[in-house]
Amino acid sequence: MAGLATLGMLAVLSVAVPVFSPYPIDEIFWDAIGTGPSLAGGHLFGTDANGRDLLLRTLYAGRISLAVGLAASVVSVLVGLAWGTVSGYLGGVTDSLMMRFVDILYALPFMFFVILLMVYFGRHVVLIFVAIGLVEWLDMARIVRGETLSIKRREFVEAARAMGAPSMGIVLRHVIPNVVGPVAVFATLTVPRAILFESFLSFLGLGIQEPMTSWGVLISEGATQMETQPWALVFPATFLAATLFSLNFLGDGLRDALDPKVR
Amino acid sequence: MLETSGKHRLGTSTRTLVIVLFAALLLGISSAHADKNTLQRGNGAEPETLDVHKSSGVPAAGIQRDLFEGLVAEAADGSLIPGVAESWTLSDDGKVYTFRLRKNAKWSNRDPVTAHDFVFALRRGVDPAVGSGYAFILWPIANGEEITKGKIEELDRLGVEAVDAHTLKVTLKAPTPYFLGMLTHPHAYPVHPKTLERHGDKWTRPGNLVSNGAYRLTEWVPQSHIRVERNPHYWDAASVRIDAVVFHPTENTSTELKRYRSGELDITYDVPPDQIAWVEKNLPAQFHNTAYLGTYYYALNLTKAPFRDRPGLRNALAMTIDREILTGKVTKGGEIPAHAWVPPGVNRYAGATVPWKGLSKAERIARAKKLYAEAGYSKENPLKVQILYNTSDNHKRIAIAISGMWKQALGVRTELFNQEWKVYLTTRRAMQFDVLRAGWIGDYNDANTFLELLKGGVGSMNPAGYNSSEYDALMRKAETETDLEIRAKLMQKAEGILLKDMPIIPIYHYTTQHLVSPRVKGWKDNVMDVHPTRYLSLAP
Amino acid sequence: MIRRLASAVPTLFIIVAIAFFMIRLAPGGPFDRERVVPPEISANLNRVYHLDEPLPQQFIRYLKGLARGDFGPSFKYRDFTVTELIAAGFPVSLKIGLFAMVAAVLFGVGLGAWAANRRNTVADHLVMGLAMTGIAVPNFVVAPLLSLVIGVYLNLLPVGGLGDGGIRHLLLPVISLALPQVAYIARLSRGSVLEVLNADFIRTGRAKGLTERRIVFRHALKNALTPVVSYLGPATAAIVTGSVVIEQIFGIPGLGRYFVQGALNRDYTLVMGVVVTYGTLIIVLNLAVDMLYGVLDPRVRRD
């Protein structure tokens, strides 16, 4: 619950920031370039190397990072769950073909294609969602398939099948509820992975365009000067960590709530 | 491994692994350090090649400078001194150089270095089949350009001739005051003909490469290191004090700084811009920050609106960049605020400056506002431009600052747009930008290397699409002028026109940054940023 | 099994084809420089490297070379062939990746099982908190931080390069690379151990009076490993991605940096070489993971 609350708060802050912000995101304070956090200076989180308020930028960054994490995870859960259960449950040739497809995509060094994608089509934020979602659903599909395979042979599924329940029904009623535990856990891992993948792109200089920013961009900028301007790393990193911790608790809570065996 | 550990007791395996790792760590720490008289140099990126005629870029040149020696060489302070040629004469018309080669100059396999080797090398340097990007270094030589461009097919028509084994005659197309300076470029180094014949494309490998400089190549592990050792047959080997040099690729400058601080490197290739403040505070005596022959600038696209035919607007933008704040607070690398295109410190050249250099900041802004309004822009109808830069933190920071200055002073609305290098180059060539960030590093110490960039016409490299008949006429005149003073005046006048038309906005002149360990002696800062190892020594 | 191995060839072919045509779509070419080269010279270069031929013809030429095990010359590093560059870089990357993987599995599963065994105790929260931190802090922060503290302040280990290839030079990169994976695997295995601990056969064991420790390590762990094994594929991918960052930060002469550098330099042949190498590696590893599956859970063994 605390996780959900923190997450909600971060989200609200990030989404609402333009409303209460006294100045735009790219406002430069020429007299306060690269200064540390201070109440008197008016910059609670300090400023970045260009003299822009870091509190404001961290909150703005949250919008992009949360959106990237969420969008990519939703894509990966939906596609991965559907693909994995169908493939695992049907088995045989269908399974082989579907998994072969996943294998091919898997063996493609995705990072390289994402880089090309960014290079070729520019740095649109939607493209970042798509690219990351495309990478992440493969993992999900494989995990779901693995779980489905072992659930399929369990007594209660065999029983349902013996009683003549339709495949679709079995998948929806028995398989999906049983894979939800691992999926929820993995989804809580996917959000940070998506956020981190975005930061990886930022590290390579392929992240989002200025003046917009993301936690990944801020952290990769901050990491280069961790000795001289630690605040530029600490604040965005704290926000990211808080988000990920919240997702962690959320995932655990989800599992407890959804797991039929615990219930 | 995975399978068994999964089946059996994991706890034990984990414990064992910890113990093994720890033991390895302890053993590792006690391992010996590198030999004492070896210099560890950070060298930037991995060199693309060590072939003097195919290489480009500073990292390769740094190594080649230790391996080879041209007709003329650089002293510790970057000035010209005799190299393989112990003396030379120039004909009265300024077109024919006659070089006397040292009799004791030897290759690392003991073969003598002869005029024939130079003839072979210089011909190879302009050979279109070699496909060199730097062939232009040799174009002052008669027929050089024509051979590279395929207009003359016979390589032996190049204006070089071995009079005898130790006399080389070079005939130029026109008097070229900076020709000797160009001869220090790796592209003018000699190569060992027999080695190339025997090994073909593999001639630069350790074991194959035969060089005539102070060092010879002994090891090359791509992306890891290049090791060179003292060449006992070098004519001046007695004065060389360091036994071996290891060049480390150090693309990531933060890592390079850490390696330097932990004692793994003696000399760094660079200092990360955001660490300069730290370095100045903590390692002031080891920090070498020197002016360099280069200018960082923004090019304005003169082939389309809004900048076409609007020198006033271009000047307004140029005036409202506060270069002192930019270099003092944003880049912080001790860069020199640029009010001219040609950097200070260029030989035989006094230079011009922007007409508004003497104005105060307030006066500049007032004048810029007027020009801006005259161009038809206002608060309600602001100028909207895009700044295109290639992806890099430093360029990003500068673009943010400049767009902030324009916004504050004039209300210009700027969009920042970064592209990865090769895409940026494509966009740049297609002239699909409003404002473009770029930089120019001189190839040799002469104003010509800067001013020729802005010449108009077909096939020019001109980044702004600048095309001024007045400027071109002055430059053409300067090219053939033999009187050095008149030539300088002509070029100065051309630069003045350039700075009035403002197709490119000079922002700052580059500086080079190195960290040099106190154990390294003999280092001299210089504007060419050349530091051959043969002048250095290591304190015990 | 043999059938699957055979099917790896078409998979690889599709990968090669996609990669080959995709990299050619990217704007710019390998010989583009800031300084404009006379058109005669670029024409010459293109001829030497067969870039003047139509694309399909180049593709066939490339496939022919590949069949002979020849990756072609590097466009950027002109003194070496791609085969040489890969032969030099791949063992380095493999070594670091393998060490990181082994460390990740051992420490990850160990910590996960341990935490599960002490569910909701301080120890559990501590381990999981650390795991989350491990996940939350990107490689490119951990790596410079480690090298700053351990390499510069304490001066215990070298900060960059591979030196003689000894363990001293490998330790920091391996730790930085393994850390997030340790965290992931700890989370995964804790979750699945907990799940298994509720299963019937464990309850039976408990009823029989087996110690909790014995139950966890003897019985629960083996069954709980399925998701971990599933995760080995993604972990490999993550380590490959991570190696790009780690090799750059520690200045390691591996293959990882060619991935990005090759693509950015438009070093077509080098990029293709790296894609083929990693593609093959991932296919082989996937096969291995499938086999492991069969061993761990006989119910999913393929017919």
Tab-separated table of C-alpha atoms in Angstrom, chain A residues 8-22 56 59-60 62-63 66:
chain	number	residue	atom	x	y	z
A	8	GLY	CA	0.897	7.676	-6.872
A	9	MET	CA	2.473	10.667	-5.244
A	10	LEU	CA	5.410	10.665	-7.644
A	11	ALA	CA	3.081	10.333	-10.572
A	12	VAL	CA	0.856	13.166	-9.419
A	13	LEU	CA	3.842	15.398	-8.747
A	14	SER	CA	5.308	14.687	-12.142
A	15	VAL	CA	2.082	15.128	-14.039
A	16	ALA	CA	1.045	18.244	-12.172
A	17	VAL	CA	4.406	19.979	-12.143
A	18	PRO	CA	3.782	22.331	-15.073
A	19	VAL	CA	0.739	23.680	-13.236
A	20	PHE	CA	2.476	24.944	-10.121
A	21	SER	CA	5.954	25.479	-11.532
A	22	PRO	CA	6.989	29.154	-11.314
A	56	LEU	CA	11.920	21.084	-11.679
A	59	LEU	CA	9.908	16.213	-11.720
A	60	TYR	CA	9.615	16.773	-15.447
A	62	GLY	CA	9.561	11.710	-13.931
A	63	ARG	CA	6.833	12.209	-16.517
A	66	LEU	CA	7.163	6.811	-15.683
